[in-house]
Structure formats: C-alpha cells, structure tokens
Amino acid sequence: FGSGPIVRVIIGAIHGGYESNTATLVYLLRDDLKNGLFAVPDDLTLYLLPVFNPDGLFDYLNLPVGRSNARGVDLNRNWDALWQADWNRTGCFGYAPITAGEFPFSEPEAIALRDFLLANRADALISYHSAMSAIFAGGRPEPDPASDSLARALSAASLYLYPPTNDPGCEYTGQLIDWASANGIAAVDVELTTHESN
C-alpha cells in the first residue's frame, strides 16, 4: 500500500497456527486499507505479510505444534543474530518440540523475508506475536535507538507495555527483530494480549 520512499513492513503469524490471531489482525488491517477506512501517508510504502509461517498456520491452526514450520523449525530463531542451535529453554514457551534450524537461514521462509527486506530497503518493521501484552525492541543485548523509539511510540499509543515487565526470562536467540536491528531496520515484536485477541 502506498508508493512513498519510506518503507514499513508488518508481519503476522511467524509462529503460524499457534498465534493465528496475528494473521487475522494483519488481514483486518489489509481489509481496512482496501476499503479506504484509512490511508497510508504519501511518503510511505507499507507492506503487509499476514502469514509468514504458512505450514504452521494451515496445518495446525490454533495448536502449539503450529509454532514451527513443517521441518520443526521456529522461524523466529532461524536468523543470523545471536543464533544458537540450542538455547536455555527456561522461561520459554515449550509446548511442542522446536529447533532453530541446522544453521542461520536454513529455512526458505527466512531467506525469502531477509532478501525482501534488504531489496526493498525497509526502515522499520512490526512482527506481531501473542500472548504477553508487551512490546520487545530489536537489538540484543540492548535495544538499538531506532527500535527503542518505535517500541516507545507504539506503547504510548496502545495498552502494551514497553519495556515489558512480564518477560518470563526466556533466552532469545536468532530472532528476526535482532537481525533487522543489526541491518539498520527499526524492529519490534508486539505481543498481543491473548491467542484470541486482535
């Protein structure tokens, strides 16, 4: 939507069917834009990717096993940013077995999105998740200034906490937002309140 020089991207369902409400949210935004309920400012181009993990969404709708793709890889742990083959899973959502892939960008989904973001010179992205009612900024171990600013703006305009006070202490490795931050793209994860809300 739009054709301005500033490129923004909104992503849903990186965790597929386990977080299917994030796909619904991005589809609803798409419909509102198509129906003219609001418009993208003239200086922006907005790309919407409602479903980043089609395997998990369409094969395992609303099931924890839908968090990964068909190869059992968590697509939010397959990025070349603090990537680890395994990680301390204390405090992490562990309802189904997942891996980070054989190596960073081992998955075609991650390769395709990486190449798209770089080719289109995205300057900011939001990746929707659920369910913690919080916002996480890219740039581990400390958020980069652009991601921090985006997270603070989103928090001020919503009910989502930033910095999150309810982080369960999971070790976050190989994440999209941290890769984006390292590549000059302001990036945040917005955690919806529940797996049903949008």
PDB file of C-alpha atoms in Angstrom:
ATOM      1  CA  PHE A   1       0.000   0.000   0.000  1.00  0.00           C
ATOM      2  CA  GLY A   2       1.360   3.403  -0.974  1.00  0.00           C
ATOM      3  CA  SER A   3       4.429   4.259  -3.002  1.00  0.00           C
ATOM      4  CA  GLY A   4       6.469   6.610  -0.836  1.00  0.00           C
ATOM      5  CA  PRO A   5      10.202   6.313  -0.190  1.00  0.00           C
ATOM      6  CA  ILE A   6       9.873   5.261   3.472  1.00  0.00           C
ATOM      7  CA  VAL A   7       9.284   1.502   3.663  1.00  0.00           C
ATOM      8  CA  ARG A   8       7.458  -0.123   6.568  1.00  0.00           C
ATOM      9  CA  VAL A   9       6.569  -3.812   6.993  1.00  0.00           C
ATOM     10  CA  ILE A  10       4.023  -5.536   9.237  1.00  0.00           C
ATOM     11  CA  ILE A  11       4.302  -9.300   9.743  1.00  0.00           C
ATOM     12  CA  GLY A  12       1.862 -11.797  11.236  1.00  0.00           C
ATOM     13  CA  ALA A  13       1.919 -15.492  12.064  1.00  0.00           C
ATOM     14  CA  ILE A  14       5.676 -16.026  12.327  1.00  0.00           C
ATOM     15  CA  HIS A  15       4.572 -18.708  14.800  1.00  0.00           C
ATOM     16  CA  GLY A  16       1.882 -19.992  12.485  1.00  0.00           C
ATOM     17  CA  GLY A  17      -1.205 -21.626  13.900  1.00  0.00           C
ATOM     18  CA  TYR A  18      -0.079 -21.174  17.494  1.00  0.00           C
ATOM     19  CA  GLU A  19      -0.505 -17.413  17.053  1.00  0.00           C
ATOM     20  CA  SER A  20      -3.144 -17.386  14.321  1.00  0.00           C
ATOM     21  CA  ASN A  21      -4.757 -14.239  15.721  1.00  0.00           C
ATOM     22  CA  THR A  22      -1.754 -12.273  14.478  1.00  0.00           C
ATOM     23  CA  ALA A  23      -2.583 -13.289  10.908  1.00  0.00           C
ATOM     24  CA  THR A  24      -6.195 -12.232  11.467  1.00  0.00           C
ATOM     25  CA  LEU A  25      -5.018  -8.839  12.718  1.00  0.00           C
ATOM     26  CA  VAL A  26      -2.896  -8.189   9.621  1.00  0.00           C
ATOM     27  CA  TYR A  27      -5.688  -9.382   7.313  1.00  0.00           C
ATOM     28  CA  LEU A  28      -8.097  -6.984   9.051  1.00  0.00           C
ATOM     29  CA  LEU A  29      -5.624  -4.133   8.541  1.00  0.00           C
ATOM     30  CA  ARG A  30      -5.351  -5.084   4.866  1.00  0.00           C
ATOM     31  CA  ASP A  31      -9.139  -5.037   4.509  1.00  0.00           C
ATOM     32  CA  ASP A  32      -9.421  -1.637   6.221  1.00  0.00           C
ATOM     33  CA  LEU A  33      -6.815  -0.201   3.856  1.00  0.00           C
ATOM     34  CA  LYS A  34      -8.507  -1.734   0.803  1.00  0.00           C
ATOM     35  CA  ASN A  35     -11.879  -0.370   1.920  1.00  0.00           C
ATOM     36  CA  GLY A  36     -10.495   3.126   2.416  1.00  0.00           C
ATOM     37  CA  LEU A  37     -11.140   3.300   6.171  1.00  0.00           C
ATOM     38  CA  PHE A  38      -7.735   4.960   6.367  1.00  0.00           C
ATOM     39  CA  ALA A  39      -4.843   5.570   4.015  1.00  0.00           C
ATOM     40  CA  VAL A  40      -1.093   5.221   4.084  1.00  0.00           C
ATOM     41  CA  PRO A  41       0.620   8.654   4.177  1.00  0.00           C
ATOM     42  CA  ASP A  42       2.078   9.842   0.868  1.00  0.00           C
ATOM     43  CA  ASP A  43       5.681   9.398   1.998  1.00  0.00           C
ATOM     44  CA  LEU A  44       5.227   5.708   2.944  1.00  0.00           C
ATOM     45  CA  THR A  45       5.094   2.322   1.306  1.00  0.00           C
ATOM     46  CA  LEU A  46       3.551  -0.281   3.610  1.00  0.00           C
ATOM     47  CA  TYR A  47       3.978  -3.999   3.004  1.00  0.00           C
ATOM     48  CA  LEU A  48       1.761  -6.473   4.860  1.00  0.00           C
ATOM     49  CA  LEU A  49       2.739 -10.106   5.319  1.00  0.00           C
ATOM     50  CA  PRO A  50      -0.212 -11.686   7.179  1.00  0.00           C
ATOM     51  CA  VAL A  51       1.222 -15.218   7.235  1.00  0.00           C
ATOM     52  CA  PHE A  52       4.973 -15.732   7.499  1.00  0.00           C
ATOM     53  CA  ASN A  53       4.635 -19.383   8.539  1.00  0.00           C
ATOM     54  CA  PRO A  54       2.027 -20.999   6.251  1.00  0.00           C
ATOM     55  CA  ASP A  55       2.987 -24.557   7.296  1.00  0.00           C
ATOM     56  CA  GLY A  56       2.212 -23.903  10.941  1.00  0.00           C
ATOM     57  CA  LEU A  57      -0.901 -21.859  10.256  1.00  0.00           C
ATOM     58  CA  PHE A  58      -2.670 -24.048   7.740  1.00  0.00           C
ATOM     59  CA  ASP A  59      -1.613 -27.449   9.086  1.00  0.00           C
ATOM     60  CA  TYR A  60      -2.022 -26.783  12.826  1.00  0.00           C
ATOM     61  CA  LEU A  61      -4.476 -23.930  13.323  1.00  0.00           C
ATOM     62  CA  ASN A  62      -4.597 -22.865  17.000  1.00  0.00           C
ATOM     63  CA  LEU A  63      -2.351 -25.714  18.142  1.00  0.00           C
ATOM     64  CA  PRO A  64       1.031 -25.347  19.901  1.00  0.00           C
ATOM     65  CA  VAL A  65       2.703 -27.620  17.329  1.00  0.00           C
ATOM     66  CA  GLY A  66       1.816 -24.937  14.744  1.00  0.00           C
ATOM     67  CA  ARG A  67       4.571 -22.730  16.189  1.00  0.00           C
ATOM     68  CA  SER A  68       7.140 -24.247  13.813  1.00  0.00           C
ATOM     69  CA  ASN A  69       7.234 -24.820  10.081  1.00  0.00           C
ATOM     70  CA  ALA A  70       6.879 -28.289   8.508  1.00  0.00           C
ATOM     71  CA  ARG A  71      10.515 -29.090   9.362  1.00  0.00           C
ATOM     72  CA  GLY A  72      10.024 -28.327  13.071  1.00  0.00           C
ATOM     73  CA  VAL A  73      11.948 -25.037  12.895  1.00  0.00           C
ATOM     74  CA  ASP A  74      10.874 -21.954  14.840  1.00  0.00           C
ATOM     75  CA  LEU A  75      11.167 -19.324  12.108  1.00  0.00           C
ATOM     76  CA  ASN A  76      11.823 -16.671  14.745  1.00  0.00           C
ATOM     77  CA  ARG A  77      15.026 -18.469  15.798  1.00  0.00           C
ATOM     78  CA  ASN A  78      16.459 -19.014  12.311  1.00  0.00           C
ATOM     79  CA  TRP A  79      18.017 -15.561  11.788  1.00  0.00           C
ATOM     80  CA  ASP A  80      21.713 -14.713  11.808  1.00  0.00           C
ATOM     81  CA  ALA A  81      21.612 -12.690  15.040  1.00  0.00           C
ATOM     82  CA  LEU A  82      22.836 -14.413  18.184  1.00  0.00           C
ATOM     83  CA  TRP A  83      21.785 -17.669  16.504  1.00  0.00           C
ATOM     84  CA  GLN A  84      22.298 -20.856  18.505  1.00  0.00           C
ATOM     85  CA  ALA A  85      21.494 -24.433  17.590  1.00  0.00           C
ATOM     86  CA  ASP A  86      20.046 -24.809  21.075  1.00  0.00           C
ATOM     87  CA  TRP A  87      19.331 -22.440  23.940  1.00  0.00           C
ATOM     88  CA  ASN A  88      18.369 -22.405  27.593  1.00  0.00           C
ATOM     89  CA  ARG A  89      14.624 -23.023  27.425  1.00  0.00           C
ATOM     90  CA  THR A  90      13.848 -21.919  30.969  1.00  0.00           C
ATOM     91  CA  GLY A  91      11.081 -19.325  30.775  1.00  0.00           C
ATOM     92  CA  CYS A  92      10.393 -20.070  27.095  1.00  0.00           C
ATOM     93  CA  PHE A  93       7.132 -21.301  25.640  1.00  0.00           C
ATOM     94  CA  GLY A  94       7.808 -25.014  25.268  1.00  0.00           C
ATOM     95  CA  TYR A  95       4.546 -26.711  24.396  1.00  0.00           C
ATOM     96  CA  ALA A  96       5.936 -28.510  21.346  1.00  0.00           C
ATOM     97  CA  PRO A  97       9.446 -29.530  20.267  1.00  0.00           C
ATOM     98  CA  ILE A  98      11.157 -26.951  18.044  1.00  0.00           C
ATOM     99  CA  THR A  99      14.624 -26.273  16.692  1.00  0.00           C
ATOM    100  CA  ALA A 100      16.436 -23.200  15.406  1.00  0.00           C
ATOM    101  CA  GLY A 101      17.267 -24.977  12.146  1.00  0.00           C
ATOM    102  CA  GLU A 102      20.533 -26.541  11.034  1.00  0.00           C
ATOM    103  CA  PHE A 103      22.154 -23.106  10.633  1.00  0.00           C
ATOM    104  CA  PRO A 104      21.025 -19.465  10.286  1.00  0.00           C
ATOM    105  CA  PHE A 105      18.798 -19.036   7.250  1.00  0.00           C
ATOM    106  CA  SER A 106      18.444 -22.779   6.757  1.00  0.00           C
ATOM    107  CA  GLU A 107      14.738 -22.195   6.078  1.00  0.00           C
ATOM    108  CA  PRO A 108      13.371 -20.860   2.780  1.00  0.00           C
ATOM    109  CA  GLU A 109      10.870 -18.632   4.601  1.00  0.00           C
ATOM    110  CA  ALA A 110      13.648 -16.791   6.474  1.00  0.00           C
ATOM    111  CA  ILE A 111      15.739 -16.451   3.299  1.00  0.00           C
ATOM    112  CA  ALA A 112      12.787 -15.018   1.358  1.00  0.00           C
ATOM    113  CA  LEU A 113      11.917 -12.435   4.022  1.00  0.00           C
ATOM    114  CA  ARG A 114      15.576 -11.473   4.542  1.00  0.00           C
ATOM    115  CA  ASP A 115      16.040 -10.880   0.823  1.00  0.00           C
ATOM    116  CA  PHE A 116      12.751  -8.956   0.564  1.00  0.00           C
ATOM    117  CA  LEU A 117      13.599  -6.638   3.480  1.00  0.00           C
ATOM    118  CA  LEU A 118      17.043  -5.884   2.104  1.00  0.00           C
ATOM    119  CA  ALA A 119      15.925  -5.471  -1.528  1.00  0.00           C
ATOM    120  CA  ASN A 120      13.106  -3.103  -0.549  1.00  0.00           C
ATOM    121  CA  ARG A 121      15.243  -1.153   1.947  1.00  0.00           C
ATOM    122  CA  ALA A 122      12.762  -1.472   4.778  1.00  0.00           C
ATOM    123  CA  ASP A 123      13.424   1.041   7.525  1.00  0.00           C
ATOM    124  CA  ALA A 124      11.013  -0.334  10.150  1.00  0.00           C
ATOM    125  CA  LEU A 125       9.009  -3.457  10.865  1.00  0.00           C
ATOM    126  CA  ILE A 126       6.495  -4.768  13.361  1.00  0.00           C
ATOM    127  CA  SER A 127       6.219  -8.503  13.931  1.00  0.00           C
ATOM    128  CA  TYR A 128       3.012  -9.465  15.732  1.00  0.00           C
ATOM    129  CA  HIS A 129       3.070 -12.275  18.300  1.00  0.00           C
ATOM    130  CA  SER A 130       0.887 -13.468  21.179  1.00  0.00           C
ATOM    131  CA  ALA A 131       0.309 -13.539  24.075  1.00  0.00           C
ATOM    132  CA  MET A 132       2.090 -11.319  26.618  1.00  0.00           C
ATOM    133  CA  SER A 133       0.605  -7.784  26.306  1.00  0.00           C
ATOM    134  CA  ALA A 134       4.078  -6.374  25.750  1.00  0.00           C
ATOM    135  CA  ILE A 135       6.476  -4.929  23.210  1.00  0.00           C
ATOM    136  CA  PHE A 136      10.062  -6.086  22.663  1.00  0.00           C
ATOM    137  CA  ALA A 137      12.592  -3.951  20.764  1.00  0.00           C
ATOM    138  CA  GLY A 138      15.289  -5.359  18.498  1.00  0.00           C
ATOM    139  CA  GLY A 139      18.990  -5.094  19.165  1.00  0.00           C
ATOM    140  CA  ARG A 140      20.026  -7.550  21.855  1.00  0.00           C
ATOM    141  CA  PRO A 141      21.603  -7.329  24.291  1.00  0.00           C
ATOM    142  CA  GLU A 142      20.352  -3.717  24.422  1.00  0.00           C
ATOM    143  CA  PRO A 143      17.719  -2.250  22.077  1.00  0.00           C
ATOM    144  CA  ASP A 144      19.093  -0.036  19.346  1.00  0.00           C
ATOM    145  CA  PRO A 145      17.872   3.603  19.475  1.00  0.00           C
ATOM    146  CA  ALA A 146      15.558   3.341  16.447  1.00  0.00           C
ATOM    147  CA  SER A 147      13.894   0.132  17.685  1.00  0.00           C
ATOM    148  CA  ASP A 148      13.625   1.582  21.188  1.00  0.00           C
ATOM    149  CA  SER A 149      11.965   4.722  19.808  1.00  0.00           C
ATOM    150  CA  LEU A 150       9.499   2.663  17.750  1.00  0.00           C
ATOM    151  CA  ALA A 151       8.663   0.494  20.768  1.00  0.00           C
ATOM    152  CA  ARG A 152       8.082   3.573  22.971  1.00  0.00           C
ATOM    153  CA  ALA A 153       5.811   5.186  20.351  1.00  0.00           C
ATOM    154  CA  LEU A 154       3.750   2.004  19.983  1.00  0.00           C
ATOM    155  CA  SER A 155       3.497   1.605  23.752  1.00  0.00           C
ATOM    156  CA  ALA A 156       2.317   5.211  24.167  1.00  0.00           C
ATOM    157  CA  ALA A 157      -0.397   4.657  21.535  1.00  0.00           C
ATOM    158  CA  SER A 158      -1.576   1.319  22.947  1.00  0.00           C
ATOM    159  CA  LEU A 159      -2.044  -0.675  26.133  1.00  0.00           C
ATOM    160  CA  TYR A 160       1.070  -2.767  25.518  1.00  0.00           C
ATOM    161  CA  LEU A 161       3.954  -2.448  27.968  1.00  0.00           C
ATOM    162  CA  TYR A 162       7.414  -1.331  26.971  1.00  0.00           C
ATOM    163  CA  PRO A 163       9.794  -2.184  28.338  1.00  0.00           C
ATOM    164  CA  PRO A 164       7.960  -5.394  29.213  1.00  0.00           C
ATOM    165  CA  THR A 165       7.624  -6.123  32.912  1.00  0.00           C
ATOM    166  CA  ASN A 166       6.285  -9.628  32.404  1.00  0.00           C
ATOM    167  CA  ASP A 167       9.169 -11.136  30.431  1.00  0.00           C
ATOM    168  CA  PRO A 168       9.464 -14.746  31.661  1.00  0.00           C
ATOM    169  CA  GLY A 169      13.242 -14.704  31.169  1.00  0.00           C
ATOM    170  CA  CYS A 170      13.458 -16.783  28.014  1.00  0.00           C
ATOM    171  CA  GLU A 171      16.808 -16.744  26.209  1.00  0.00           C
ATOM    172  CA  TYR A 172      16.017 -15.115  22.853  1.00  0.00           C
ATOM    173  CA  THR A 173      18.292 -16.295  20.049  1.00  0.00           C
ATOM    174  CA  GLY A 174      18.231 -15.989  16.268  1.00  0.00           C
ATOM    175  CA  GLN A 175      15.315 -13.543  16.225  1.00  0.00           C
ATOM    176  CA  LEU A 176      14.021 -11.572  13.256  1.00  0.00           C
ATOM    177  CA  ILE A 177      13.937  -8.277  15.172  1.00  0.00           C
ATOM    178  CA  ASP A 178      17.543  -8.599  16.309  1.00  0.00           C
ATOM    179  CA  TRP A 179      18.703  -9.413  12.767  1.00  0.00           C
ATOM    180  CA  ALA A 180      16.681  -6.453  11.457  1.00  0.00           C
ATOM    181  CA  SER A 181      18.193  -4.145  14.069  1.00  0.00           C
ATOM    182  CA  ALA A 182      21.707  -5.273  13.119  1.00  0.00           C
ATOM    183  CA  ASN A 183      20.854  -4.393   9.499  1.00  0.00           C
ATOM    184  CA  GLY A 184      19.611  -0.861  10.196  1.00  0.00           C
ATOM    185  CA  ILE A 185      15.894  -1.698  10.359  1.00  0.00           C
ATOM    186  CA  ALA A 186      13.989  -0.498  13.432  1.00  0.00           C
ATOM    187  CA  ALA A 187      12.137  -3.597  14.606  1.00  0.00           C
ATOM    188  CA  VAL A 188       9.755  -4.643  17.354  1.00  0.00           C
ATOM    189  CA  ASP A 189       7.737  -7.646  18.430  1.00  0.00           C
ATOM    190  CA  VAL A 190       4.264  -6.652  19.592  1.00  0.00           C
ATOM    191  CA  GLU A 191       2.792  -9.368  21.782  1.00  0.00           C
ATOM    192  CA  LEU A 192      -0.999  -9.326  21.682  1.00  0.00           C
ATOM    193  CA  THR A 193      -2.830  -9.921  24.971  1.00  0.00           C
ATOM    194  CA  THR A 194      -4.154 -13.421  24.254  1.00  0.00           C
ATOM    195  CA  HIS A 195      -4.100 -16.018  21.493  1.00  0.00           C
ATOM    196  CA  GLU A 196      -7.642 -14.955  20.590  1.00  0.00           C
ATOM    197  CA  SER A 197      -7.443 -11.143  20.702  1.00  0.00           C
ATOM    198  CA  ASN A 198      -6.675  -8.982  17.718  1.00  0.00           C
TER     199      ASN A 198
END
